[in-house]
PDB file of C-alpha atoms and ligand atoms in Angstrom:
ATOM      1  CA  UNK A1395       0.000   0.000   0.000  1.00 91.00           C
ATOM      2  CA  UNK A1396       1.421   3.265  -0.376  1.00 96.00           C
ATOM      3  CA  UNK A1397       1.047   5.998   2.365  1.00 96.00           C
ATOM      4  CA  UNK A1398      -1.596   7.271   0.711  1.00 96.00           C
ATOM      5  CA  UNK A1399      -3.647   4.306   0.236  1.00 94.00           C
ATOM      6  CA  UNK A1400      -2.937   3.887   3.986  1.00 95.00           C
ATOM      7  CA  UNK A1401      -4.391   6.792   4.903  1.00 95.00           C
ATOM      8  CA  UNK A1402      -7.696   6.259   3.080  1.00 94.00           C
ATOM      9  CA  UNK A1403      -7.860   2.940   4.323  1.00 93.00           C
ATOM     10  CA  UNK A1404      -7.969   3.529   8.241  1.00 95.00           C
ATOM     11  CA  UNK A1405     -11.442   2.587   9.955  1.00 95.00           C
ATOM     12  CA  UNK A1406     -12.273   2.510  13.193  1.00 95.00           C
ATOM     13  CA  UNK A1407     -12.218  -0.932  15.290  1.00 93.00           C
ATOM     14  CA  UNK A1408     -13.890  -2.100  18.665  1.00 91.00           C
ATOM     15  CA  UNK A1409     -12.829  -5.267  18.933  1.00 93.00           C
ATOM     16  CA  UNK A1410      -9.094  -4.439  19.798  1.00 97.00           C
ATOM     17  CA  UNK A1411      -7.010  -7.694  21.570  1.00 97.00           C
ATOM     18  CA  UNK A1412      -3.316  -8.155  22.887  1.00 98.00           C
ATOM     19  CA  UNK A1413      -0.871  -7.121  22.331  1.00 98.00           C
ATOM     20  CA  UNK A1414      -0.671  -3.424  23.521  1.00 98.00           C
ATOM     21  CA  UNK A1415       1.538  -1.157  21.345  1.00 98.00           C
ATOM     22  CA  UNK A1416       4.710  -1.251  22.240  1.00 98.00           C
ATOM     23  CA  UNK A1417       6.892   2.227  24.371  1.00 98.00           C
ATOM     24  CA  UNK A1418       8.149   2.564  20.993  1.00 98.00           C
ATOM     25  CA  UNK A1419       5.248   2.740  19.060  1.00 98.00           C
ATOM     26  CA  UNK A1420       2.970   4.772  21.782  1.00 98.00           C
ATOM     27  CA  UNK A1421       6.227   7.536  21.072  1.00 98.00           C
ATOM     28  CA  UNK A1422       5.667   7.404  17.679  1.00 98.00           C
ATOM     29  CA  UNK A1423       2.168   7.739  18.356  1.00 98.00           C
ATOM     30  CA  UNK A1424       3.071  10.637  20.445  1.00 98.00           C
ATOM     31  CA  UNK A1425       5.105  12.147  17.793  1.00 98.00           C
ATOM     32  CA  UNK A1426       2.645  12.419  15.637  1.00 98.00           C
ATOM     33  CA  UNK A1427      -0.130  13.733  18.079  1.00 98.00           C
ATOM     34  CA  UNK A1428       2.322  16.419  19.111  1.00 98.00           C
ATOM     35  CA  UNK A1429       2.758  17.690  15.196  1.00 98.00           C
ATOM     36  CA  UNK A1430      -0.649  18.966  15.270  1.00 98.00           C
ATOM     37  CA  UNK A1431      -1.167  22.568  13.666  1.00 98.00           C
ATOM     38  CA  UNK A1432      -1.296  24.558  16.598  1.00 98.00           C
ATOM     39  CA  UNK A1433      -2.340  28.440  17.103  1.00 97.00           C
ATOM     40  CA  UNK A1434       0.345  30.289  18.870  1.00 98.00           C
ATOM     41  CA  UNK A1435       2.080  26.773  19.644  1.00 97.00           C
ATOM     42  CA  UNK A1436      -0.204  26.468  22.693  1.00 97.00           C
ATOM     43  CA  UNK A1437       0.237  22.609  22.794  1.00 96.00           C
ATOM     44  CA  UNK A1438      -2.792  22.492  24.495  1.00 96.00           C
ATOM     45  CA  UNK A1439      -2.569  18.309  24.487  1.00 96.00           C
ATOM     46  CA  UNK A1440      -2.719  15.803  27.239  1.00 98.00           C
ATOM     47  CA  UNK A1441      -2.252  12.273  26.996  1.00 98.00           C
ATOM     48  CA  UNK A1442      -2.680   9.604  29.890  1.00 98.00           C
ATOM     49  CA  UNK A1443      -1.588   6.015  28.620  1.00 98.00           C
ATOM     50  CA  UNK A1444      -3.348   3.182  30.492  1.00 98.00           C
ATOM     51  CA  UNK A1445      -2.400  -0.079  30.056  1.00 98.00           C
ATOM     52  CA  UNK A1446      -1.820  -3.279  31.962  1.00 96.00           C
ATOM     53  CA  UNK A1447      -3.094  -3.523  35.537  1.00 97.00           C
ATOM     54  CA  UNK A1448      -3.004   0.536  35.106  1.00 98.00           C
ATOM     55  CA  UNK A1449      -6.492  -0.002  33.098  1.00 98.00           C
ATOM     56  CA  UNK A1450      -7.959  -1.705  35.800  1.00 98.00           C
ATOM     57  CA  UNK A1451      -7.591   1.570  37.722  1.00 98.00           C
ATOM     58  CA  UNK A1452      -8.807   3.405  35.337  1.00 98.00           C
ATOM     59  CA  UNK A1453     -12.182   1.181  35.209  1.00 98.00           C
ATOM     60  CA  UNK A1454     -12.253   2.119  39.109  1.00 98.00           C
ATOM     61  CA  UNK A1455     -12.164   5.881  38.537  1.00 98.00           C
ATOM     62  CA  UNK A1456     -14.969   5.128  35.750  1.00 98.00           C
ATOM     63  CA  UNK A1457     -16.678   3.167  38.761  1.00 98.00           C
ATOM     64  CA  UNK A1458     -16.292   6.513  40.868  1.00 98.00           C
ATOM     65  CA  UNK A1459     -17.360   9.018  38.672  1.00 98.00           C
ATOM     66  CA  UNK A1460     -20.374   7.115  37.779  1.00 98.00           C
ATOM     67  CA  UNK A1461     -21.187   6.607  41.270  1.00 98.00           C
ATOM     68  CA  UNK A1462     -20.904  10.603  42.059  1.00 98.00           C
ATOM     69  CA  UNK A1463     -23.385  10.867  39.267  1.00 97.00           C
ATOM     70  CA  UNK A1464     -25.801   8.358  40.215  1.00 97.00           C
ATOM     71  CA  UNK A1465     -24.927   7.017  43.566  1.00 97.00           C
ATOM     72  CA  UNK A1466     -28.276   4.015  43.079  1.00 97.00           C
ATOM     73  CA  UNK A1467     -26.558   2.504  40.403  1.00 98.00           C
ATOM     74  CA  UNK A1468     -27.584  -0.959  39.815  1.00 98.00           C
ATOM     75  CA  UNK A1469     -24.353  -3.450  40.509  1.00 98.00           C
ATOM     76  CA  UNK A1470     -24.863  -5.128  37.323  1.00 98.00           C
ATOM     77  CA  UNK A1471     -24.504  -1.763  35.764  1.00 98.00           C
ATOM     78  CA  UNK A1472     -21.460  -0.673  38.383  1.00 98.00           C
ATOM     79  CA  UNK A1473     -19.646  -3.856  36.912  1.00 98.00           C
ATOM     80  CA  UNK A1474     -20.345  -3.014  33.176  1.00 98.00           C
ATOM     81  CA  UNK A1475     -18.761   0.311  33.970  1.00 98.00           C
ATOM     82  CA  UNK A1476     -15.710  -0.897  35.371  1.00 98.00           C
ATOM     83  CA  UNK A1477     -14.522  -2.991  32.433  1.00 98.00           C
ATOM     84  CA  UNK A1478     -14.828  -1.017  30.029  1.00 98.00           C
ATOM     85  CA  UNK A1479     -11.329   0.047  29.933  1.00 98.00           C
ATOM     86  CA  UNK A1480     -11.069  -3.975  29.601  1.00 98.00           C
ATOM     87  CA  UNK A1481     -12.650  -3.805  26.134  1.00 97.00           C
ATOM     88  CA  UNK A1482      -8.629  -3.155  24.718  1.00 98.00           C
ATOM     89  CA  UNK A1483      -5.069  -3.606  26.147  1.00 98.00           C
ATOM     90  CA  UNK A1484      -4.300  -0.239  25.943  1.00 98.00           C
ATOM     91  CA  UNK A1485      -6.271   2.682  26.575  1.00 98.00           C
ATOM     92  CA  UNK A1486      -4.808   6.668  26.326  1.00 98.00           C
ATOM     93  CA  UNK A1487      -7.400   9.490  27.501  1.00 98.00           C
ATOM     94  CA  UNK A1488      -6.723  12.688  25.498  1.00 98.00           C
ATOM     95  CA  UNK A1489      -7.714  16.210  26.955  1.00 98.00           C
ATOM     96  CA  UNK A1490      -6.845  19.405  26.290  1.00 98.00           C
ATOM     97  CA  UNK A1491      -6.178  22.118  28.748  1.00 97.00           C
ATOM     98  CA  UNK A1492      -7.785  25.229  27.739  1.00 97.00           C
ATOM     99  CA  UNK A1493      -5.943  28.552  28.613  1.00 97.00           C
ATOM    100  CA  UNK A1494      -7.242  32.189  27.360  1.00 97.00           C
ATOM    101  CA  UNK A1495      -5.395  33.531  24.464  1.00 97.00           C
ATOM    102  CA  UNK A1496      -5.818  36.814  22.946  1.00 97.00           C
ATOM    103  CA  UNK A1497      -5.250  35.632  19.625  1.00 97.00           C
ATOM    104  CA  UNK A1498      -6.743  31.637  19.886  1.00 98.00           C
ATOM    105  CA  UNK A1499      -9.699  31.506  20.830  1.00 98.00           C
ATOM    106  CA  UNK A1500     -10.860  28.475  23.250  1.00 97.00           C
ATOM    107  CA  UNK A1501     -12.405  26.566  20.093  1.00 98.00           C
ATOM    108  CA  UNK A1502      -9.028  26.596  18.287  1.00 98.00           C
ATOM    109  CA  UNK A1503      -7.867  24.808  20.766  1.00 98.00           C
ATOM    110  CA  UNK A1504     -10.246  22.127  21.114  1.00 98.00           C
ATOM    111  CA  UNK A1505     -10.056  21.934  17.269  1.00 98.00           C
ATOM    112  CA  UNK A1506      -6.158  21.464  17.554  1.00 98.00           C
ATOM    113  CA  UNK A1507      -6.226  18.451  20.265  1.00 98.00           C
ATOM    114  CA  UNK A1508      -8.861  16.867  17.739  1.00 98.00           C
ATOM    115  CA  UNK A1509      -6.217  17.281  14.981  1.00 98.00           C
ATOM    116  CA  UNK A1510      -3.562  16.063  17.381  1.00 98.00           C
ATOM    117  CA  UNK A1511      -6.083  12.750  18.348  1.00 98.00           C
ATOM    118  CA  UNK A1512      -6.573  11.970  15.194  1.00 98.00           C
ATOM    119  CA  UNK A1513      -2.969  12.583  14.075  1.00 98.00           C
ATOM    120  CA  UNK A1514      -1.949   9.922  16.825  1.00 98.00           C
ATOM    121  CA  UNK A1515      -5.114   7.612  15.458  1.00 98.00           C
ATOM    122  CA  UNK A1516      -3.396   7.901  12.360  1.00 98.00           C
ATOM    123  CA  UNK A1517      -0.049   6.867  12.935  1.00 98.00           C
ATOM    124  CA  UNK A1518      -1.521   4.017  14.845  1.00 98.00           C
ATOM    125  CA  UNK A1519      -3.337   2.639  11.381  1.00 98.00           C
ATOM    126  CA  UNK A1520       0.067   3.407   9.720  1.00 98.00           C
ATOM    127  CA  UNK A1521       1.658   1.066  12.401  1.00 98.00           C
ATOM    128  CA  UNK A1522      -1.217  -1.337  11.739  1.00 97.00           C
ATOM    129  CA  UNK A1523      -2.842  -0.439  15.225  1.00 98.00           C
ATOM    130  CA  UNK A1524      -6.493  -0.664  15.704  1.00 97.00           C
ATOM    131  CA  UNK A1525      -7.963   2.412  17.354  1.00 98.00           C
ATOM    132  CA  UNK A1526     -11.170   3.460  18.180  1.00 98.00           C
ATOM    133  CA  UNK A1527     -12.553   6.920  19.774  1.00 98.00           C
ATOM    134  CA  UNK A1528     -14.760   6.703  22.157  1.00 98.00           C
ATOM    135  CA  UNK A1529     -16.579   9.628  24.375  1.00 98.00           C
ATOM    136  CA  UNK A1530     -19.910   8.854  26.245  1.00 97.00           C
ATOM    137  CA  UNK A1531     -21.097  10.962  29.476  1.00 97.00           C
ATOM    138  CA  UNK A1532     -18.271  10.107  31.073  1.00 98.00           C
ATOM    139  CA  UNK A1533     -15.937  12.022  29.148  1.00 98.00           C
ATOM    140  CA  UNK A1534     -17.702  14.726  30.150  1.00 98.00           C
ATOM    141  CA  UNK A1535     -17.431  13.910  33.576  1.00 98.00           C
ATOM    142  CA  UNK A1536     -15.946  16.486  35.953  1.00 98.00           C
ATOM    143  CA  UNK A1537     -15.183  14.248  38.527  1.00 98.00           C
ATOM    144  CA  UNK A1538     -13.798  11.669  36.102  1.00 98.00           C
ATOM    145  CA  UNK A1539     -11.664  14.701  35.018  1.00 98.00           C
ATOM    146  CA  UNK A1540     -10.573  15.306  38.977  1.00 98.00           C
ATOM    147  CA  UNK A1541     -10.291  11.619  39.408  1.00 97.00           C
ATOM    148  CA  UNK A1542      -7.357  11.516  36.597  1.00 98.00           C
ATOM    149  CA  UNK A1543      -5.335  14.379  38.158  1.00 98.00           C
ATOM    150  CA  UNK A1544      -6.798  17.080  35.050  1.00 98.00           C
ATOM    151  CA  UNK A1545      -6.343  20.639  35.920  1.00 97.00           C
ATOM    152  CA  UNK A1546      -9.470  22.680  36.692  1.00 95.00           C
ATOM    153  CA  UNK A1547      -9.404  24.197  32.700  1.00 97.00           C
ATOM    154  CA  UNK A1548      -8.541  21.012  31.329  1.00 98.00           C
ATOM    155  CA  UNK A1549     -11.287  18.733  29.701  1.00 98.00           C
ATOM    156  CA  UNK A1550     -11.362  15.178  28.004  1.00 98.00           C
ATOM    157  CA  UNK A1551     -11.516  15.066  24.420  1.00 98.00           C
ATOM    158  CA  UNK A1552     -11.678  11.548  23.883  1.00 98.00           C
ATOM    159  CA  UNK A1553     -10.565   7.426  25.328  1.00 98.00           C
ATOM    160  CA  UNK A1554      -8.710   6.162  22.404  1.00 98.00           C
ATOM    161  CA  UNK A1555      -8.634   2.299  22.771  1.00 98.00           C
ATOM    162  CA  UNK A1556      -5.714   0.691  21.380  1.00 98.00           C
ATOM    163  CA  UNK A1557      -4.627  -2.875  20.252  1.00 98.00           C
ATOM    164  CA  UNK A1558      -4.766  -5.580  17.368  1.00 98.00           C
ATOM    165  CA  UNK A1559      -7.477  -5.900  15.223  1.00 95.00           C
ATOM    166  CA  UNK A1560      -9.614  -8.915  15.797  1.00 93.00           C
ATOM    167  CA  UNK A1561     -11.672 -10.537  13.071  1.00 85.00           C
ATOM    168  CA  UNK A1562     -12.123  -9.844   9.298  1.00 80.00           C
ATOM    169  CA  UNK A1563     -11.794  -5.803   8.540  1.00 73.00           C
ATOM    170  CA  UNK A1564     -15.065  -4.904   6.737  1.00 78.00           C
ATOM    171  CA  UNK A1565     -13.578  -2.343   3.438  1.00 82.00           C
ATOM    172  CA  UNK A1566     -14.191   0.819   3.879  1.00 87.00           C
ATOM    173  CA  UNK A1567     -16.803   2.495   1.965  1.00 84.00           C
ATOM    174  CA  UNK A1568     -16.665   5.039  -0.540  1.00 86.00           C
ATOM    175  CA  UNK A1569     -18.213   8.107   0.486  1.00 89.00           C
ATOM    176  CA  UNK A1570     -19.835  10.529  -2.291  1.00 92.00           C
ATOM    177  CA  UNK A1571     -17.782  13.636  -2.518  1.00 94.00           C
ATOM    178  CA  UNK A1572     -20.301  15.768  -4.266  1.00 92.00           C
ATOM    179  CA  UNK A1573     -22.467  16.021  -0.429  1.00 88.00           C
ATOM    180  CA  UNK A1574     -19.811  17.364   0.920  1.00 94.00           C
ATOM    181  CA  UNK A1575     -17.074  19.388  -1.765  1.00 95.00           C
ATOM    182  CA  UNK A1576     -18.505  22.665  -3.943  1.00 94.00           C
ATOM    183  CA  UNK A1577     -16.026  23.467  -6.051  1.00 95.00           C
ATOM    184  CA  UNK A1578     -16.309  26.953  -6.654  1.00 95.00           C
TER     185      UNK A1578
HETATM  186  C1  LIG B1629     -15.309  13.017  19.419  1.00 82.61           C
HETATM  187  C2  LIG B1629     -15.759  11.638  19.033  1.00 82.61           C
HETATM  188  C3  LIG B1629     -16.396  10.854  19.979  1.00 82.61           C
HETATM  189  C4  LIG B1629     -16.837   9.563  19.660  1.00 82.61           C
HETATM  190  N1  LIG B1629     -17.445   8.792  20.617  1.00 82.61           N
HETATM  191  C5  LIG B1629     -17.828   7.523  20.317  1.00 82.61           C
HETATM  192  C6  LIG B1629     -18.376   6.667  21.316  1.00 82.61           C
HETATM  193  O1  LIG B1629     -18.495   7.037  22.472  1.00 82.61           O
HETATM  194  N2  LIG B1629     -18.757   5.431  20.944  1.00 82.61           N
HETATM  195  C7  LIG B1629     -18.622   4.986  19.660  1.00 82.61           C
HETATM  196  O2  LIG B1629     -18.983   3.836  19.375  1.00 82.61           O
HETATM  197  N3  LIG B1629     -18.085   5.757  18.700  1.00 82.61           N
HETATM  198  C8  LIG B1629     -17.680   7.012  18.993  1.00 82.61           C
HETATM  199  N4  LIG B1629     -17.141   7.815  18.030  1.00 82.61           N
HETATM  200  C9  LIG B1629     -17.101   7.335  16.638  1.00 82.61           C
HETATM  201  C10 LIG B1629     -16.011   6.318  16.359  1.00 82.61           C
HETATM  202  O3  LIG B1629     -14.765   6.743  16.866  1.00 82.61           O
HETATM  203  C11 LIG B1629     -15.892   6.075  14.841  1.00 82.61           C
HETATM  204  O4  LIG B1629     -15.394   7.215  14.196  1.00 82.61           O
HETATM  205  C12 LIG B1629     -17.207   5.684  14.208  1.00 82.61           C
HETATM  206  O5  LIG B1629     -17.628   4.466  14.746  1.00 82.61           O
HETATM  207  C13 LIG B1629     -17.112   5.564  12.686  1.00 82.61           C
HETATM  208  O6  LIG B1629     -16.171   4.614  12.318  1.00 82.61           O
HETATM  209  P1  LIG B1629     -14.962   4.969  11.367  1.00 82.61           P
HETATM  210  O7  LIG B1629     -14.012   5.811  12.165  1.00 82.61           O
HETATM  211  O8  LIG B1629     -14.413   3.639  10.964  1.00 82.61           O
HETATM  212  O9  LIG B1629     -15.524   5.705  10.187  1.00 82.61           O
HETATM  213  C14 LIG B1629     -16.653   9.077  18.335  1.00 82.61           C
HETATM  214  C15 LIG B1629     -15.977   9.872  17.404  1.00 82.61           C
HETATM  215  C16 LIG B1629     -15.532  11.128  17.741  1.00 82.61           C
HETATM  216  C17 LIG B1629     -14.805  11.964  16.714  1.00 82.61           C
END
């Protein structure tokens, strides 16, 4: 394939096994996250790598949060919370720490850790990672965000869930340019 074919070719996957990326490839990852265009080189990315028995913590803070949000929780529920960090053998939140700017707006930053995300997404699917971003009300949890250490203008942008791909990849399909691109 070449790099561009590589690059149209990347597709999201949830069922993501052992093994976790390697240090080397999560830097590579990082690399890439951290070439990001960014406004008045704010570098406004954060990145949390869980993996290991570290994810199993992290399931526990997803437990917590969860619970300070609904404190009746059913325990079947409780326990469906808690593994989802189990779903892959690695799991990185992303967040971006928001500072005011004269010249970069709040949005331009939020815009830029999205680049950055999907720029480390990316170099995942070059690496022949499987990746998947995933939000739900917890990533817009406040005390999830205090739970993980985030500062108090910092907020989760996404739980990218890392690892090989299992099962057949479905192609990816074509989408029809002309709903989307006016030439003018
Ligand atoms: C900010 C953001 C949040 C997302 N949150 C979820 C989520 O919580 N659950 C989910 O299944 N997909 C979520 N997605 C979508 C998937 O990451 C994925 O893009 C989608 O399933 C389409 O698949 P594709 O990437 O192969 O086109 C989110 C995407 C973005 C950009």
């Amino acid at each position: 394939m070449t790099p561009l074919e590589t690059l149209l070719s990347r597709k999201s996957h949830n069922k993501l096994i052992s093994p976790a990326p390697s240090k080397n490839q999560v830097e590579i990852m990082m690399q890439a996250a951290l070439r990001a265009p960014d406004h008045a080189q704010l570098k406004p990315w954060r990145y949390q790598v869980f993996t290991g028995s570290s994810l199993i913590q992290l399931g526990e803070h997803f437990v917590a949060a969860s619970l300070f949000a609904n404190p009746a929780l059913a325990a079947d529920k409780i326990e469906k919370i808690r593994n989802k960090p189990l779903r892959a053998p690695m799991v990185i939140v992303a967040s971006v720490n928001l500072v005011e700017h004269q010249k970069v707006p709040q949005v331009e930053q939020i815009l830029s850790a999205g680049a950055s995300t999907q720029n480390l997404i990316m170099a995942a699917h070059f690496m022949r990672i499987g990746a998947i971003w995933r939000t739900g009300d917890l990533a817009f949890s406040r005390k999830l965000m205090d739970e993980l250490g985030l500062m108090k203008n910092e907020s989760i942008v996404g739980f990218i869930y890392l690892g090989q791909e299992e099962g057949t990849k479905k192609p990816v399909p074509l989408v029809e340019q002309t709903d989307f691109v006016e030439w003018r």
